mmCIF file with all atom_site columns, C-alpha atoms in Angstrom:
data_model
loop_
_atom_site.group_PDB
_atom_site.id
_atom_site.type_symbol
_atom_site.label_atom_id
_atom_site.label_alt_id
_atom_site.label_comp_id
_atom_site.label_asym_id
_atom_site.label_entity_id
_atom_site.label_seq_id
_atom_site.pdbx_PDB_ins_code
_atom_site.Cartn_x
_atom_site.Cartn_y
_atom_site.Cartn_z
_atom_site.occupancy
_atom_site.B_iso_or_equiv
_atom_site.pdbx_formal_charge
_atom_site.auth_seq_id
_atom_site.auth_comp_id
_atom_site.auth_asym_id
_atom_site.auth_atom_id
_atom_site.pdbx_PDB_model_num
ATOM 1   C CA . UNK A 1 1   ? -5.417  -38.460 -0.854  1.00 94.00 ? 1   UNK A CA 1
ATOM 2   C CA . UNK A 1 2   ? -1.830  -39.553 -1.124  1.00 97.00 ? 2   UNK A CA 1
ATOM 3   C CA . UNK A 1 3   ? -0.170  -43.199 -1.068  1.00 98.00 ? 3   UNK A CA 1
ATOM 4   C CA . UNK A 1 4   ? 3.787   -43.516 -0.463  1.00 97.00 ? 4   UNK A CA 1
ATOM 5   C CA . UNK A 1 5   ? 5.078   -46.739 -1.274  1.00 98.00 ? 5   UNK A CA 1
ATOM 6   C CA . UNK A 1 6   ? 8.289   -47.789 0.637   1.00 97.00 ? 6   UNK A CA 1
ATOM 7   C CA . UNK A 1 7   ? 10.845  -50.810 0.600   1.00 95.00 ? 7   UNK A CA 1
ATOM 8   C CA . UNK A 1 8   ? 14.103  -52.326 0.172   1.00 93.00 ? 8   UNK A CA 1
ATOM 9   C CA . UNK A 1 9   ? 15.250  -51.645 -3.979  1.00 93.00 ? 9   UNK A CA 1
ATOM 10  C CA . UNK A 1 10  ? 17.161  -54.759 -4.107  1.00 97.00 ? 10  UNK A CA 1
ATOM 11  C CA . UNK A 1 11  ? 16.177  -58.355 -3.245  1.00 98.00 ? 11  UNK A CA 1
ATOM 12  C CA . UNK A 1 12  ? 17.866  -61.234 -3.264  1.00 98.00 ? 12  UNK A CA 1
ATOM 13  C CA . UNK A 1 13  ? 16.639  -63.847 -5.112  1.00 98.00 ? 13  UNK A CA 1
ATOM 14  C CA . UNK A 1 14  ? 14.361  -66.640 -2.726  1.00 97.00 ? 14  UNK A CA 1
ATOM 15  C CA . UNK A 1 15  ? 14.020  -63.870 -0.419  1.00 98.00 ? 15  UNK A CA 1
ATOM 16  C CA . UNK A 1 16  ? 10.703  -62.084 0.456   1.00 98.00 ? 16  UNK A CA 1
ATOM 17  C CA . UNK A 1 17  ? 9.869   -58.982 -0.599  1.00 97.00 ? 17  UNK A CA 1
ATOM 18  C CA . UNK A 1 18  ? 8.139   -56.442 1.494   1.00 98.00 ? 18  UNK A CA 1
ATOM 19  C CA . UNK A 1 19  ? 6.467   -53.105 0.831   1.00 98.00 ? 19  UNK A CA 1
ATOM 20  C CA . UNK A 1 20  ? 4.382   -51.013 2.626   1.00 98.00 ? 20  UNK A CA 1
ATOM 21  C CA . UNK A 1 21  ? 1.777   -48.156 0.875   1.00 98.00 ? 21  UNK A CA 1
ATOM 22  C CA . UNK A 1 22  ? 1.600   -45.270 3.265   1.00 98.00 ? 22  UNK A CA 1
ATOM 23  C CA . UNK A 1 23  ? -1.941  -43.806 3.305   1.00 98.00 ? 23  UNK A CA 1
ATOM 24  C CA . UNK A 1 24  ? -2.949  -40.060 4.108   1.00 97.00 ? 24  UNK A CA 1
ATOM 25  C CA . UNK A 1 25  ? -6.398  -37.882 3.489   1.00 96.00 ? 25  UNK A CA 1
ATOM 26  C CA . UNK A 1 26  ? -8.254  -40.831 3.526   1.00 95.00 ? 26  UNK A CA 1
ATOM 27  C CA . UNK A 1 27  ? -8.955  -43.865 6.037   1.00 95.00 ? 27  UNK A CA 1
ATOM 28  C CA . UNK A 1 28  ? -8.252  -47.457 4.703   1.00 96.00 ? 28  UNK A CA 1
ATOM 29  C CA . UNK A 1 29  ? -10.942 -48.505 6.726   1.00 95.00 ? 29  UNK A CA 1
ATOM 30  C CA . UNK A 1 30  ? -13.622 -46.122 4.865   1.00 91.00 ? 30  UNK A CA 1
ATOM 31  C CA . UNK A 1 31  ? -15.651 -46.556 1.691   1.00 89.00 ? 31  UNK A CA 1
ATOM 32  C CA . UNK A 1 32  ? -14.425 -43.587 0.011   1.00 90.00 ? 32  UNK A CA 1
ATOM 33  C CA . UNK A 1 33  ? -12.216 -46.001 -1.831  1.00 90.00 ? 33  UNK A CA 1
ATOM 34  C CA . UNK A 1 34  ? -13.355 -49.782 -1.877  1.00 93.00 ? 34  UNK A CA 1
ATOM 35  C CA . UNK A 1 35  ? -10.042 -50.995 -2.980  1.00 96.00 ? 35  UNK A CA 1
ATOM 36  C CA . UNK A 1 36  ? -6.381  -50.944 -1.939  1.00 97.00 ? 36  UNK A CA 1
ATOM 37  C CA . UNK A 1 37  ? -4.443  -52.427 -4.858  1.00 98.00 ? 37  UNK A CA 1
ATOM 38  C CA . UNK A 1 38  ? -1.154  -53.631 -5.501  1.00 98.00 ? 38  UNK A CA 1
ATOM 39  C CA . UNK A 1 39  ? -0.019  -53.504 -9.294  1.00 98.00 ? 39  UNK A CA 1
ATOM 40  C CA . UNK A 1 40  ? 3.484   -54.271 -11.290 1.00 98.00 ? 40  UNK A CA 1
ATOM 41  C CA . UNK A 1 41  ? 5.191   -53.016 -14.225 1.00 98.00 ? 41  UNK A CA 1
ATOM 42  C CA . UNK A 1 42  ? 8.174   -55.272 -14.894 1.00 98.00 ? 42  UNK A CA 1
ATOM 43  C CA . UNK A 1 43  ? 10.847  -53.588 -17.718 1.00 97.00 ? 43  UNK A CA 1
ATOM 44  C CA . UNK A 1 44  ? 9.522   -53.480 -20.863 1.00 96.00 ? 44  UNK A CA 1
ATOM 45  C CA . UNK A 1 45  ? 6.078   -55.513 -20.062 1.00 97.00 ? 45  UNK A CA 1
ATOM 46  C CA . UNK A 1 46  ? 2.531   -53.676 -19.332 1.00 97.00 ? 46  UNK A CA 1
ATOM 47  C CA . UNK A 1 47  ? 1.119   -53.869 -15.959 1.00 97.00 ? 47  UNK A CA 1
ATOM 48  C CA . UNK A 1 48  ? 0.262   -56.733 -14.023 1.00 97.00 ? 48  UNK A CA 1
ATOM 49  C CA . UNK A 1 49  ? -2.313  -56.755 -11.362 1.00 98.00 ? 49  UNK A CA 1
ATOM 50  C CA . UNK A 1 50  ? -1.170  -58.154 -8.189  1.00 98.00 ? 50  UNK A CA 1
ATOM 51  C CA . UNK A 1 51  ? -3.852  -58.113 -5.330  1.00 97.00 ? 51  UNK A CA 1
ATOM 52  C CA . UNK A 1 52  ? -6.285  -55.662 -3.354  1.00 97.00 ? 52  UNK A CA 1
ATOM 53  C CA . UNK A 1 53  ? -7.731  -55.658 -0.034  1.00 97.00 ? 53  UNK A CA 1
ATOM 54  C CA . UNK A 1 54  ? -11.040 -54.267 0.581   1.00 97.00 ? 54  UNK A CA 1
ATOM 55  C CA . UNK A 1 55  ? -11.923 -51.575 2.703   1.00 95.00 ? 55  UNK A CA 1
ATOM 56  C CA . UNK A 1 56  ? -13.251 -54.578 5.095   1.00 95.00 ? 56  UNK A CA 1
ATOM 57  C CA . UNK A 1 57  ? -10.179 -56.328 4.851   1.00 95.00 ? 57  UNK A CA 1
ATOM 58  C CA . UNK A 1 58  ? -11.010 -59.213 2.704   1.00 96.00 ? 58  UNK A CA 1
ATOM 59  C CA . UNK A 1 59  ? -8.587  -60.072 -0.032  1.00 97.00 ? 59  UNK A CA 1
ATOM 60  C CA . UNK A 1 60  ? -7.897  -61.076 -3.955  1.00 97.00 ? 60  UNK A CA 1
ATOM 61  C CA . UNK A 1 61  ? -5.111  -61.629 -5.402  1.00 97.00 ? 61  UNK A CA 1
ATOM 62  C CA . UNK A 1 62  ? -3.816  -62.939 -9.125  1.00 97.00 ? 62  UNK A CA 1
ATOM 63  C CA . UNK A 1 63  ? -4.189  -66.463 -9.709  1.00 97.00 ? 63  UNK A CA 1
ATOM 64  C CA . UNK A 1 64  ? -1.076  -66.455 -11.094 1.00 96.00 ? 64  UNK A CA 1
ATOM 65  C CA . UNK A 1 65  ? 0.692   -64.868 -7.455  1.00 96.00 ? 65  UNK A CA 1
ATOM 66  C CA . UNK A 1 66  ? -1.616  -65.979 -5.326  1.00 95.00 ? 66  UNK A CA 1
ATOM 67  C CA . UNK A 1 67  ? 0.934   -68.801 -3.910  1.00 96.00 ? 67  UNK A CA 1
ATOM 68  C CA . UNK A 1 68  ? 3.704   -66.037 -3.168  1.00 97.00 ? 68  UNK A CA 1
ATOM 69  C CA . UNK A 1 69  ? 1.454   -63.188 -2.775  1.00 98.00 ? 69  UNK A CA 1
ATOM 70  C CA . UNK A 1 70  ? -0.134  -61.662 0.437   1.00 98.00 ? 70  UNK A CA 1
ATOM 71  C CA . UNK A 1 71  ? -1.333  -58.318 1.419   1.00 98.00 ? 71  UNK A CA 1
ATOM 72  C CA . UNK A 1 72  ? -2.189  -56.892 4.825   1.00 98.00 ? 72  UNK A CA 1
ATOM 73  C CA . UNK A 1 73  ? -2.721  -53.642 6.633   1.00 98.00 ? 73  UNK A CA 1
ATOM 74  C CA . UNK A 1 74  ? -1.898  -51.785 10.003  1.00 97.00 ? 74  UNK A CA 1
ATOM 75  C CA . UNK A 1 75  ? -5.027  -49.884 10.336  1.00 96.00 ? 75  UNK A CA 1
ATOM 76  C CA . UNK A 1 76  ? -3.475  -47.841 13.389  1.00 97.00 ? 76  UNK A CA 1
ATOM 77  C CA . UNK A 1 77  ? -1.102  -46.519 10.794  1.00 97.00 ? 77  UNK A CA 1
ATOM 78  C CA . UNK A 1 78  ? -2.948  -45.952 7.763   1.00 97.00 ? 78  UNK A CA 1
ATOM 79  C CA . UNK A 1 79  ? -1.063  -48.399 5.579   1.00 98.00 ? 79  UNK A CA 1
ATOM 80  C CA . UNK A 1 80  ? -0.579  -51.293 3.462   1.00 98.00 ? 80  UNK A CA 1
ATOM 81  C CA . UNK A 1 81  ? 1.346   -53.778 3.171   1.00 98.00 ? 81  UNK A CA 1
ATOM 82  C CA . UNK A 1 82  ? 2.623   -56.452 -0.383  1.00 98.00 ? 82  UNK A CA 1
ATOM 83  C CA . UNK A 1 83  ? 4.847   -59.140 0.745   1.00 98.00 ? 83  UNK A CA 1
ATOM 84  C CA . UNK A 1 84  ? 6.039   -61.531 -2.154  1.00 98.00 ? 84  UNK A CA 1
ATOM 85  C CA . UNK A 1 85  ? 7.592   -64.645 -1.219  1.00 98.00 ? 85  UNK A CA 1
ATOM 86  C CA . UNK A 1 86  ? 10.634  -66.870 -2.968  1.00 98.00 ? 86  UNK A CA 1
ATOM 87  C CA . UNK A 1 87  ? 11.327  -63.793 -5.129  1.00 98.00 ? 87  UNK A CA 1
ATOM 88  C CA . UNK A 1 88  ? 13.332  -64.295 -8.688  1.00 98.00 ? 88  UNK A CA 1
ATOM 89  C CA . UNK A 1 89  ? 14.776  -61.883 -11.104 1.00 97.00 ? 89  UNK A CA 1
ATOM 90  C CA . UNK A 1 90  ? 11.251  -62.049 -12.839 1.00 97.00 ? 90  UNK A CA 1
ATOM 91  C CA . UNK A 1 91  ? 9.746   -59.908 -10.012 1.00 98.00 ? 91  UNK A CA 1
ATOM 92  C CA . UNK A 1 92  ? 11.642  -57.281 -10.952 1.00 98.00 ? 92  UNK A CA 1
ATOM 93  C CA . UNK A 1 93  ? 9.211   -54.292 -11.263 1.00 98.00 ? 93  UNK A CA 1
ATOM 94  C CA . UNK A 1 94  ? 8.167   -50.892 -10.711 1.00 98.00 ? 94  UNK A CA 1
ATOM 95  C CA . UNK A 1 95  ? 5.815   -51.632 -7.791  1.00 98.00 ? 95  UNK A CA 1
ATOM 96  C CA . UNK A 1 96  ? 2.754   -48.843 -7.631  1.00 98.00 ? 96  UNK A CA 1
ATOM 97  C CA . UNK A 1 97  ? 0.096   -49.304 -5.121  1.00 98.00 ? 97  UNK A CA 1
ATOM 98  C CA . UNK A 1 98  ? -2.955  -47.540 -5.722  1.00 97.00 ? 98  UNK A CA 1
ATOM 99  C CA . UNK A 1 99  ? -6.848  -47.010 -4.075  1.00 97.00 ? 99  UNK A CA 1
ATOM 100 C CA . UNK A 1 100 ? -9.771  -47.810 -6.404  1.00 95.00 ? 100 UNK A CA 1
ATOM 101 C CA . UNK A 1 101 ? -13.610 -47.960 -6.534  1.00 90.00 ? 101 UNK A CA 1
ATOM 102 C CA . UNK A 1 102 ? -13.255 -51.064 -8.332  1.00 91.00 ? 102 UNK A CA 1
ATOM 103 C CA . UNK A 1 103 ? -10.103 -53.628 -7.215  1.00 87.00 ? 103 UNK A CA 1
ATOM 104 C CA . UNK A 1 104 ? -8.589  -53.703 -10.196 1.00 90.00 ? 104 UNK A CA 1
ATOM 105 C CA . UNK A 1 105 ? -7.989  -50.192 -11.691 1.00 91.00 ? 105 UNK A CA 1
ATOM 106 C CA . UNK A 1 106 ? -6.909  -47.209 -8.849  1.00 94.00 ? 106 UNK A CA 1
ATOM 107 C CA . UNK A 1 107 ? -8.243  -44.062 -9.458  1.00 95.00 ? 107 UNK A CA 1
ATOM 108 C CA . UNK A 1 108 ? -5.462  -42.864 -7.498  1.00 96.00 ? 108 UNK A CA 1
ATOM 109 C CA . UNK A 1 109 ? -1.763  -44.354 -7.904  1.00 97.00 ? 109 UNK A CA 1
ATOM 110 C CA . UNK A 1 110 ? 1.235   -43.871 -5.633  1.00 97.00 ? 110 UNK A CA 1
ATOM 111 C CA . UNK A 1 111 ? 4.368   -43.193 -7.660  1.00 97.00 ? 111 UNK A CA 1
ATOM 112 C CA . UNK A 1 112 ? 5.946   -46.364 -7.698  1.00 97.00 ? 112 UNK A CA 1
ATOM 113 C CA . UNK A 1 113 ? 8.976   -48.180 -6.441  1.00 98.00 ? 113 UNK A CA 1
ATOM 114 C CA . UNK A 1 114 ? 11.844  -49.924 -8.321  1.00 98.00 ? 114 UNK A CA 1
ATOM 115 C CA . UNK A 1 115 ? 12.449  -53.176 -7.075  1.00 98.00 ? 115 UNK A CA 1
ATOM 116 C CA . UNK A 1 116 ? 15.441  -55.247 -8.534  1.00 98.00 ? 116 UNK A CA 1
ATOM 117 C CA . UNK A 1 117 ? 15.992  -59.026 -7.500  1.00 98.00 ? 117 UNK A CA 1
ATOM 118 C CA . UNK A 1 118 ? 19.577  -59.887 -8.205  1.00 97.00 ? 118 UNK A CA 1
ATOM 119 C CA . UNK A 1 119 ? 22.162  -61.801 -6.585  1.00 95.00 ? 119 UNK A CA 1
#
């Protein structure tokens, strides 16, 4: 299995940021992997757990994101999608998306995207 993730590198700050995690060797829909996560690694901080959706489609996010935070999918392409709302230079991260058994650790990690907010 392989995930791709994809998006703009620079956002302006208020603006939303999208990103979509391109899926292949495995169905999102399947329970081969329970979990389709969404985790952050802003300069010189550890990681920071952002959300999952379940094979199913349900979703959980962090409490502290949940207000700004949203994932979805487009099952007929095999992908996922973190959108992040009223954006700030404090979202600025290497964004990984990942699939996992459980929702908050993937067992299998895409290889990350910079995203810078700046003016």
């Amino acid at each position: 299995v392989q995930l791709q993730e994809s998006g703009p590198g620079l956002v302006k700050p208020s603006q939303t940021l999208s990103l979509t995690c391109a899926v292949s060797g495995v169905s999102i829909t399947t329970t081969t992997y329970y979990y389709w996560i969404w985790i952050r690694q802003p300069p010189g901080k550890g990681p920071e757990w952002m959300g999952a959706m379940r094979y199913s489609g349900s979703t959980y996010y962090s409490p502290s994101l949940k207000s700004r935070t949203s994932v979805s999918r487009d099952t007929s392409r095999n992908q996922f999608t973190l959108q992040v709302t009223s954006v700030t230079p404090e979202d600025t991260a290497v964004y990984y998306c990942g699939a996992g058994i459980t929702s908050i650790v993937p067992v299998v990690w895409g290889q990350g995207t910079q995203v810078t907010v700046s003016s």
